[in-house]
């Protein structure tokens, strides 16, 4: 596969579906499929998720920086 073809199919913040939530939080759908969803989120200092429940999904979080 040509190098350019791989690059054009890559997903990042620059080309992913973006949404805003909470007071000042951002999210990007890196993968949005019926069987799998991968979302990158950016939360400002002091922000947090509200505890909630999904009937058909499980979540895990990976912190890249901060606490």
C-alpha positions as a printed Julia matrix, in Angstrom:
67×3 Matrix{Float64}:
   0.0    0.0    0.0
   1.42   3.43  -0.87
   2.58   5.57   2.04
   0.09   8.36   1.15
  -2.86   5.92   1.26
  -2.02   4.98   4.84
  -1.72   8.61   5.87
  -5.06   9.58   4.31
  -6.89   6.88   6.3
  -5.4    7.93   9.65
  -7.77   9.49  12.16
  -6.75  12.28  14.53
  -8.2   15.37  16.18
  -7.68  17.23  12.9
 -10.12  15.08  10.89
 -12.32  13.32  13.49
 -15.88  14.27  14.4
 -15.63  16.82  17.24
 -18.11  17.56  20.02
 -18.23  19.75  23.14
 -19.58  18.64  26.51
 -19.71  19.87  30.1
 -18.45  23.34  30.86
 -15.43  23.39  28.56
 -14.59  19.81  27.51
 -13.83  18.52  24.02
 -14.2   15.08  22.47
 -13.17  13.54  19.15
 -14.68  10.31  17.75
 -11.58   8.49  16.5
 -13.65   5.34  15.86
 -17.47   5.47  15.77
 -18.95   2.06  14.99
 -21.88   0.02  16.32
 -19.4   -2.42  17.91
 -16.57  -0.09  18.95
 -16.2    3.54  19.9
 -12.85   5.22  20.57
 -13.02   8.79  21.84
 -10.19  11.14  22.72
 -11.23  13.72  25.28
  -9.6   16.88  26.57
 -10.71  18.16  29.96
  -9.47  21.4   31.48
  -7.88  21.32  34.92
 -10.48  20.56  37.6
 -13.07  19.13  35.18
 -14.47  15.62  35.6
 -16.98  13.16  34.18
 -20.31  12.76  35.93
 -20.82   9.16  37.03
 -23.25   7.53  34.6
 -24.28   4.17  33.14
 -24.4    2.76  29.6
 -26.66  -0.25  28.96
 -24.78  -1.45  25.87
 -21.24  -0.18  26.42
 -18.27  -0.48  28.69
 -15.77   2.31  29.18
 -12.19   2.62  30.22
 -10.06   5.74  30.52
  -6.39   6.22  29.83
  -4.89   9.43  31.22
  -2.15  10.85  29.03
  -1.21  13.66  31.38
  -2.54  15.12  34.6
  -4.36  13.23  37.33
